[in-house]
Coordinates of C-alpha atoms and ligand atoms in Angstrom, one line a residue:
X1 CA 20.4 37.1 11.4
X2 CA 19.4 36.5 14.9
X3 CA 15.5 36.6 13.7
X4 CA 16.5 33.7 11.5
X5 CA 18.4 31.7 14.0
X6 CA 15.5 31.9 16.9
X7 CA 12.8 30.5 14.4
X8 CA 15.5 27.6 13.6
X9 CA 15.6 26.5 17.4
X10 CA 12.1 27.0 17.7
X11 CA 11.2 25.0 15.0
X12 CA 13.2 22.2 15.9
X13 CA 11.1 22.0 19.1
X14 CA 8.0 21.5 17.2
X15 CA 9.6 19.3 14.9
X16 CA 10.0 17.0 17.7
X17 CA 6.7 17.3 19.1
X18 CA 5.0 16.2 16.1
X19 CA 7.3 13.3 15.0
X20 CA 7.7 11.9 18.6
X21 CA 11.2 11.2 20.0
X22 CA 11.7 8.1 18.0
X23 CA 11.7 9.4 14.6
X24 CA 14.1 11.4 13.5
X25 CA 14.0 14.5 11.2
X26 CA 14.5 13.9 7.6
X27 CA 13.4 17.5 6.1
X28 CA 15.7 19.8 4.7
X29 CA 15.4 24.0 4.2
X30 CA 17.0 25.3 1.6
X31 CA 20.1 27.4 2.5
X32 CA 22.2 30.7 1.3
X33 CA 25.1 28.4 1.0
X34 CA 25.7 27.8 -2.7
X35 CA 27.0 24.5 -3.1
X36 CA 29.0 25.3 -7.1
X37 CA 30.7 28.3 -5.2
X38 CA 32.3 26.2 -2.4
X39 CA 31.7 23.3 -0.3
X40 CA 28.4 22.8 1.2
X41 CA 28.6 20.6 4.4
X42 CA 25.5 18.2 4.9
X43 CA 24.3 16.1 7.5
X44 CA 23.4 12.1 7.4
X45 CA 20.5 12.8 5.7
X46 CA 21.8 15.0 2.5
X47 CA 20.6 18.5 4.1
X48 CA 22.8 21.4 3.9
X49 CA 23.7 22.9 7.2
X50 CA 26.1 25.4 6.6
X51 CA 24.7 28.7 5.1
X52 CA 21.6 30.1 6.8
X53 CA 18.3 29.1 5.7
X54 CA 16.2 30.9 3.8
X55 CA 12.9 32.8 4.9
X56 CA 10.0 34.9 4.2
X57 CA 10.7 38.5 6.6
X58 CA 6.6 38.7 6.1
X59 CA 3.2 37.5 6.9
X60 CA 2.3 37.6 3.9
X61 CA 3.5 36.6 0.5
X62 CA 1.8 37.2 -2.8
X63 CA 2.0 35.7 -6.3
X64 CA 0.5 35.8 -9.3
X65 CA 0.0 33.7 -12.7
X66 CA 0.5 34.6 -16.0
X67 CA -2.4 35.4 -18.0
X68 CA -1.9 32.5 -21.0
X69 CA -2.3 29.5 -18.4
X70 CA -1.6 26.9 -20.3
X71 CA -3.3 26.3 -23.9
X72 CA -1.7 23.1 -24.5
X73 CA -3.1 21.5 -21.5
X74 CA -6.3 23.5 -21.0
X75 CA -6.1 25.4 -18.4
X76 CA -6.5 28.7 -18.1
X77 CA -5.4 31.8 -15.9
X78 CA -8.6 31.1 -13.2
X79 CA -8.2 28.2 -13.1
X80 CA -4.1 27.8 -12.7
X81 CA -4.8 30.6 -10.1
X82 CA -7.4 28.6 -7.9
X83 CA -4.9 25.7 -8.5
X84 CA -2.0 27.9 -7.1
X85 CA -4.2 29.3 -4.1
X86 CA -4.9 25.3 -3.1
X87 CA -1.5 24.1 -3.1
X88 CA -0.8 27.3 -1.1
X89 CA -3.7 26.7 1.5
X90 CA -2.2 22.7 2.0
X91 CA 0.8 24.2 3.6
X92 CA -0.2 26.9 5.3
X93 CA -3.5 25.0 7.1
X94 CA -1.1 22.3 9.0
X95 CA -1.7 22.1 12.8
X96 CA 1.9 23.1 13.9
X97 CA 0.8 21.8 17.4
X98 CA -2.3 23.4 19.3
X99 CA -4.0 24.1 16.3
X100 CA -1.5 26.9 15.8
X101 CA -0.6 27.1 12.1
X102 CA 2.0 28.6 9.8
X103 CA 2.6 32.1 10.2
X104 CA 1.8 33.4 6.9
X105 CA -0.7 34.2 4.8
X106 CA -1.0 34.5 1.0
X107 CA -2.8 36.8 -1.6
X108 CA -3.4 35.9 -5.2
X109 CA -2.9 39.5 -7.0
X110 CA -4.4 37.9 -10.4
X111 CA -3.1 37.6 -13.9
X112 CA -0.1 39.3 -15.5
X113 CA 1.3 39.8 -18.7
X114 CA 5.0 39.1 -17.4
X115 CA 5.8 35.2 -18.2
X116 CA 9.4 35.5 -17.4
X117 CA 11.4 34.1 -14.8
X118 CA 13.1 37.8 -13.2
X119 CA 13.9 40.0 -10.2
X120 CA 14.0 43.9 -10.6
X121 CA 16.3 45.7 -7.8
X122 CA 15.0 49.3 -9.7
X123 CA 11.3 48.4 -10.6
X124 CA 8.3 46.6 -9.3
X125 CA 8.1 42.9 -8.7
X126 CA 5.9 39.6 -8.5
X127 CA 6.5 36.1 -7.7
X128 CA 4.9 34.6 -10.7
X129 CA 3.6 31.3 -11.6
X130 CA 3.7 30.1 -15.3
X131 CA 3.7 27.5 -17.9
X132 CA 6.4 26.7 -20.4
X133 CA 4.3 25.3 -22.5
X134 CA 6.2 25.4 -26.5
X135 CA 9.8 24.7 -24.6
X136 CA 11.7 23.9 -21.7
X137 CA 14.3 25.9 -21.7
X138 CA 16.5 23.6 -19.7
X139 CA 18.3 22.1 -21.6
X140 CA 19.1 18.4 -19.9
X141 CA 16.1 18.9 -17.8
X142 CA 13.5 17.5 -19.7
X143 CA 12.2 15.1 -16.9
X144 CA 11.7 18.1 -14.7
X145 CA 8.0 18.7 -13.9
X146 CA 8.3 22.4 -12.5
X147 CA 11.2 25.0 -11.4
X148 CA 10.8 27.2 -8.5
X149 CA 13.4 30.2 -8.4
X150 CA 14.7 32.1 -5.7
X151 CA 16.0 34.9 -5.0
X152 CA 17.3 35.9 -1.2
X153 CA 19.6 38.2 0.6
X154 CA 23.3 35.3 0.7
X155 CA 23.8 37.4 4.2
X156 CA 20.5 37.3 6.2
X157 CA 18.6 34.2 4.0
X158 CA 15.9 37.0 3.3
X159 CA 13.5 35.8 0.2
X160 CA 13.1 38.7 -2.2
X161 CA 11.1 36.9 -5.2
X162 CA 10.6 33.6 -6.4
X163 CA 9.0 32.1 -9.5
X164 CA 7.7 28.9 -10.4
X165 CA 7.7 27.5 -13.8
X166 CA 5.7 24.3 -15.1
X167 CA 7.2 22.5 -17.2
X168 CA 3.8 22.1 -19.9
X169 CA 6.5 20.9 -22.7
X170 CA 7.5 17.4 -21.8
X171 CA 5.0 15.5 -23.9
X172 CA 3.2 14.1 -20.2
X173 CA -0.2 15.2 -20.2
X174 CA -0.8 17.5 -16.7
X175 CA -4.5 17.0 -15.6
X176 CA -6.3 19.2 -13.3
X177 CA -9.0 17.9 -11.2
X178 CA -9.8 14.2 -11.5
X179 CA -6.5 11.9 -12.0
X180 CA -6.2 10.9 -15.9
X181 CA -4.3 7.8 -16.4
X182 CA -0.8 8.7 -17.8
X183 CA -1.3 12.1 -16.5
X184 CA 0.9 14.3 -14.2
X185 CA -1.3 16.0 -11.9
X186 CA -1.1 19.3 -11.5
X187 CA -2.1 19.7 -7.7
X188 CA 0.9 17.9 -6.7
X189 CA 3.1 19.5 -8.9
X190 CA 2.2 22.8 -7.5
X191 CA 2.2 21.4 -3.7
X192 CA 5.8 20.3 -4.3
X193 CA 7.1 23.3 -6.1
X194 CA 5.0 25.5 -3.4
X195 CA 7.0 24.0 -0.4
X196 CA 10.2 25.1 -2.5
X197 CA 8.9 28.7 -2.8
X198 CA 8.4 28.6 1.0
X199 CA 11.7 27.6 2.3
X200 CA 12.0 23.8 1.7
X201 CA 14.3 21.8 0.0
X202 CA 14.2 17.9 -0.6
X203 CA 13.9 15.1 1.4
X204 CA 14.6 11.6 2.3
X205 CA 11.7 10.7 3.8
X206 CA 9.2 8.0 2.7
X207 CA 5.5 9.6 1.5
X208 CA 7.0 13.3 2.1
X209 CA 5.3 15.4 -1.1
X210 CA 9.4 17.1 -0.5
X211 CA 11.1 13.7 -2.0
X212 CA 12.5 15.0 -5.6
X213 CA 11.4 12.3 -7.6
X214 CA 7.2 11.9 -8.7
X215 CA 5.3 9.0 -9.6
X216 CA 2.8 9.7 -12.4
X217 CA -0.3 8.7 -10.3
X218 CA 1.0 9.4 -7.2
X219 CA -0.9 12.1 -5.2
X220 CA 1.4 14.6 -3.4
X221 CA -1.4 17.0 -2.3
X222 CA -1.8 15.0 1.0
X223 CA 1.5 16.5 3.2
X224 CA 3.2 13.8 5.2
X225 CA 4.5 14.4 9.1
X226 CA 8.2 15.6 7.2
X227 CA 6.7 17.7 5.2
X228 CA 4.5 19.5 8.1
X229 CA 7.6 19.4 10.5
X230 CA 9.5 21.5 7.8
X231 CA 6.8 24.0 7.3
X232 CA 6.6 24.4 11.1
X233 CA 9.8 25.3 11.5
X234 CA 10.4 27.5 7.8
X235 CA 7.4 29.6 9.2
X236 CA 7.0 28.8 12.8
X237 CA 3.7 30.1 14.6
X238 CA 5.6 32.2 16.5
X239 CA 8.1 33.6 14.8
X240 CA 9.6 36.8 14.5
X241 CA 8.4 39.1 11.4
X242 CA 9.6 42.4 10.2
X243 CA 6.4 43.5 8.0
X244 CA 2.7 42.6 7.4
X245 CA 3.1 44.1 3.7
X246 CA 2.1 41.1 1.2
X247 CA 3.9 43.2 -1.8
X248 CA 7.0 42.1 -3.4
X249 CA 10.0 43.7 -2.8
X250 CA 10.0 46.9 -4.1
X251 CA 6.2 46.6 -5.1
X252 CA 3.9 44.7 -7.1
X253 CA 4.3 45.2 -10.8
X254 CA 2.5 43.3 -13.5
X255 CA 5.0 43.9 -16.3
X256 CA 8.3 42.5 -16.9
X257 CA 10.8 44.7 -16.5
X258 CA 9.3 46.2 -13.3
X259 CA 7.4 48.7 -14.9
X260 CA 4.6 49.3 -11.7
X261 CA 1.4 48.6 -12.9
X262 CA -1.1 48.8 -10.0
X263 CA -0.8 49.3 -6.3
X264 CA 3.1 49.6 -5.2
X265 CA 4.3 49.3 -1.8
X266 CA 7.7 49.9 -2.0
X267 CA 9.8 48.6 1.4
X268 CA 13.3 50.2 1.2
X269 CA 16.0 47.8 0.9
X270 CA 19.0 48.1 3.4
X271 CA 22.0 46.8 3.1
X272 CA 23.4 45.0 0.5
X273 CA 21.7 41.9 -1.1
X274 CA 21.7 39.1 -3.1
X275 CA 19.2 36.2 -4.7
X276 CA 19.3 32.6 -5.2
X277 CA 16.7 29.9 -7.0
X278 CA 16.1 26.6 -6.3
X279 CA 14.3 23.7 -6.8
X280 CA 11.8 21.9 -9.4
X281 CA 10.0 18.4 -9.1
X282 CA 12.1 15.5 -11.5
X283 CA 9.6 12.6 -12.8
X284 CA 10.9 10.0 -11.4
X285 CA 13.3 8.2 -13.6
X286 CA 15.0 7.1 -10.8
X287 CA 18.5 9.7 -11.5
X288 CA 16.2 12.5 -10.0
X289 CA 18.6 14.6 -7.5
X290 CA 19.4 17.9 -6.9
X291 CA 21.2 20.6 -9.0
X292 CA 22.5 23.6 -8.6
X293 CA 23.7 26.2 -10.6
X294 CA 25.3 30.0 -10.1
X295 CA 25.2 33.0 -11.8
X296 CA 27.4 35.8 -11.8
X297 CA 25.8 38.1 -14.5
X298 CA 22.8 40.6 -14.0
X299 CA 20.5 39.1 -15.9
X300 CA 19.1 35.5 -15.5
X301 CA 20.4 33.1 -18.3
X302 CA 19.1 29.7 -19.3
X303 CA 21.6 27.0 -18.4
X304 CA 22.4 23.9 -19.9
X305 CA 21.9 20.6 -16.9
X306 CA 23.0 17.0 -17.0
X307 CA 20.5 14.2 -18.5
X308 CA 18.3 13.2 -16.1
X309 CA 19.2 15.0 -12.8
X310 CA 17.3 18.4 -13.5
X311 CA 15.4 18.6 -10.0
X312 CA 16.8 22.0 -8.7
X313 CA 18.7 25.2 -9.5
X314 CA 20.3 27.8 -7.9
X315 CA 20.8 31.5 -9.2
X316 CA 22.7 33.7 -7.2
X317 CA 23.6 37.5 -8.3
X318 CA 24.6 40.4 -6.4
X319 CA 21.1 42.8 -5.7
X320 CA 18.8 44.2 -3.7
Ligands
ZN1 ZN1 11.8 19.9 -5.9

């Protein structure tokens, strides 16, 4: 708790350093307060402030793709992967002031057969990244280009796993590469939904690759001075870690279900815990806002959203 606190205040320093006194924060983190369970208060500029923000208790994080890619839009497992491992590197290469950059660092443990959206408290784990390619399975969330998951401790704010899912359904071509006219691009899709899986939720600001709404054309793989102050502050230079360990919680596995597959690393959990999910990039019909949505039950269930406001969710359970 007190870890999580200190990189807040120390964040808010830098934040301040690199926007200059005259201009105001507009980023937002994403929080353990669950805003269906009770009220969330927010400030001026839509950010939750009660709950405690999320965070990653390592220097490293690892993730993983799944091994189909996408057929339907060409791209395959190496590729998505080298995709992934760029929109990672645009966040974590900021200047956070002194040349002094994010304090994390992120492996690519390659292709997996798992292409589901889960967390195992009694089995091996991996934050994967994957395409829904034949369906989106959100049903009033057709407009949403990508879902990031999460799953945290609700006490500390402690990320356990998170996955990303691209929506590859939606009938919008996703390019890769070059921008094709008519075409999402991938890059920015991934740099959006990245920032999610590192501790950031929407903003306000003007050019911040964090707004919840995308332009088809628009290029979100060049981070504005929001999105950079956020990052700085989600993983500060100088914050306070617990583990070096890249592995998932309660190892890597490759399989769904948790079956370990591979090298396993296993940190024991203490305490009780909890997870959450959150977040996904709306096209931009201009009804784009965020949603959340909780769970009670022990396994993760598809939920039905509202027509045209698909741009986050939130699944919380009881687990460690
Ligand atoms: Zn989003």
């Amino acid at each position: 708790m007190s870890t999580v606190r200190r990189c807040a205040a120390l964040g808010v320093v830098a934040a301040t350093l690199m926007l200059g006194a005259s201009e105001a924060r507009a980023y937002c983190r994403t929080t353990t307060c669950d805003p269906e369970r009770r009220e969330c208060t927010r400030d001026a500029k839509g950010c939750a402030v009660a709950g405690t923000p999320l965070y990653w208790a390592s220097e490293c994080v690892s993730f993983v793709v799944h091994q189909a890619g996408s057929a339907r839009h060409g791209i395959d497992a190496t590729l998505f992967a080298s995709e992934v491992s760029a929109a990672f590197q645009r966040w974590l290469e900021v200047d956070c002031g002194g040349g002094r950059t994010p304090k994390l660092t992120v492996q690519n443990l390659g292709p997996v057969e798992c292409g589901r959206v889960e967390y195992n408290q009694r089995g091996g784990n991996a934050n994967i990244f994957m395409f829904r390619d034949e369906e989106w399975p959100y049903v009033g969330g057709e407009d949403a280009l990508g879902l990031t998951t999460i799953r945290f401790d609700p006490k500390s704010g402690r990320i356990y796993d998170v996955d990303v899912e691209i929506n590859g359904a939606s009938g919008i071509p996703i390019s890769v590469g070059k921008p094709r006219e008519g075409a999402a691009d991938l890059a920015s899709i991934l740099t959006h939904e990245v920032g999610h899986f590192l501790g950031l939720s929407h903003t306000v600001a003007e050019n911040a690759t964090m707004r919840p709404a995308y332009e088809i054309g628009r290029d979100l793989t060049k981070l504005g001075d929001d999105d950079r102050a956020g990052i700085c502050e989600a993983l500060a230079p100088d914050r306070v870690t617990e583990t070096q360990s890249c592995a998932p919680r309660h190892g890597f596995s490759s399989r769904c279900g948790g079956t370990k597959g591979g090298c396993s690393v296993a940190r024991p959990g203490a305490g009780s815990g909890s997870e959450l999910a959150l977040g996904a990039l709306a096209i931009a019909l201009g009804a784009a806002r965020a949603r959340r949505r909780a769970r009670r039950d022990a396994e993760p269930t598809r939920s039905a959203g509202i027509a045209g406001r698909p741009s986050s969710r939130a699944v919380r359970r009881t687990a460690d």
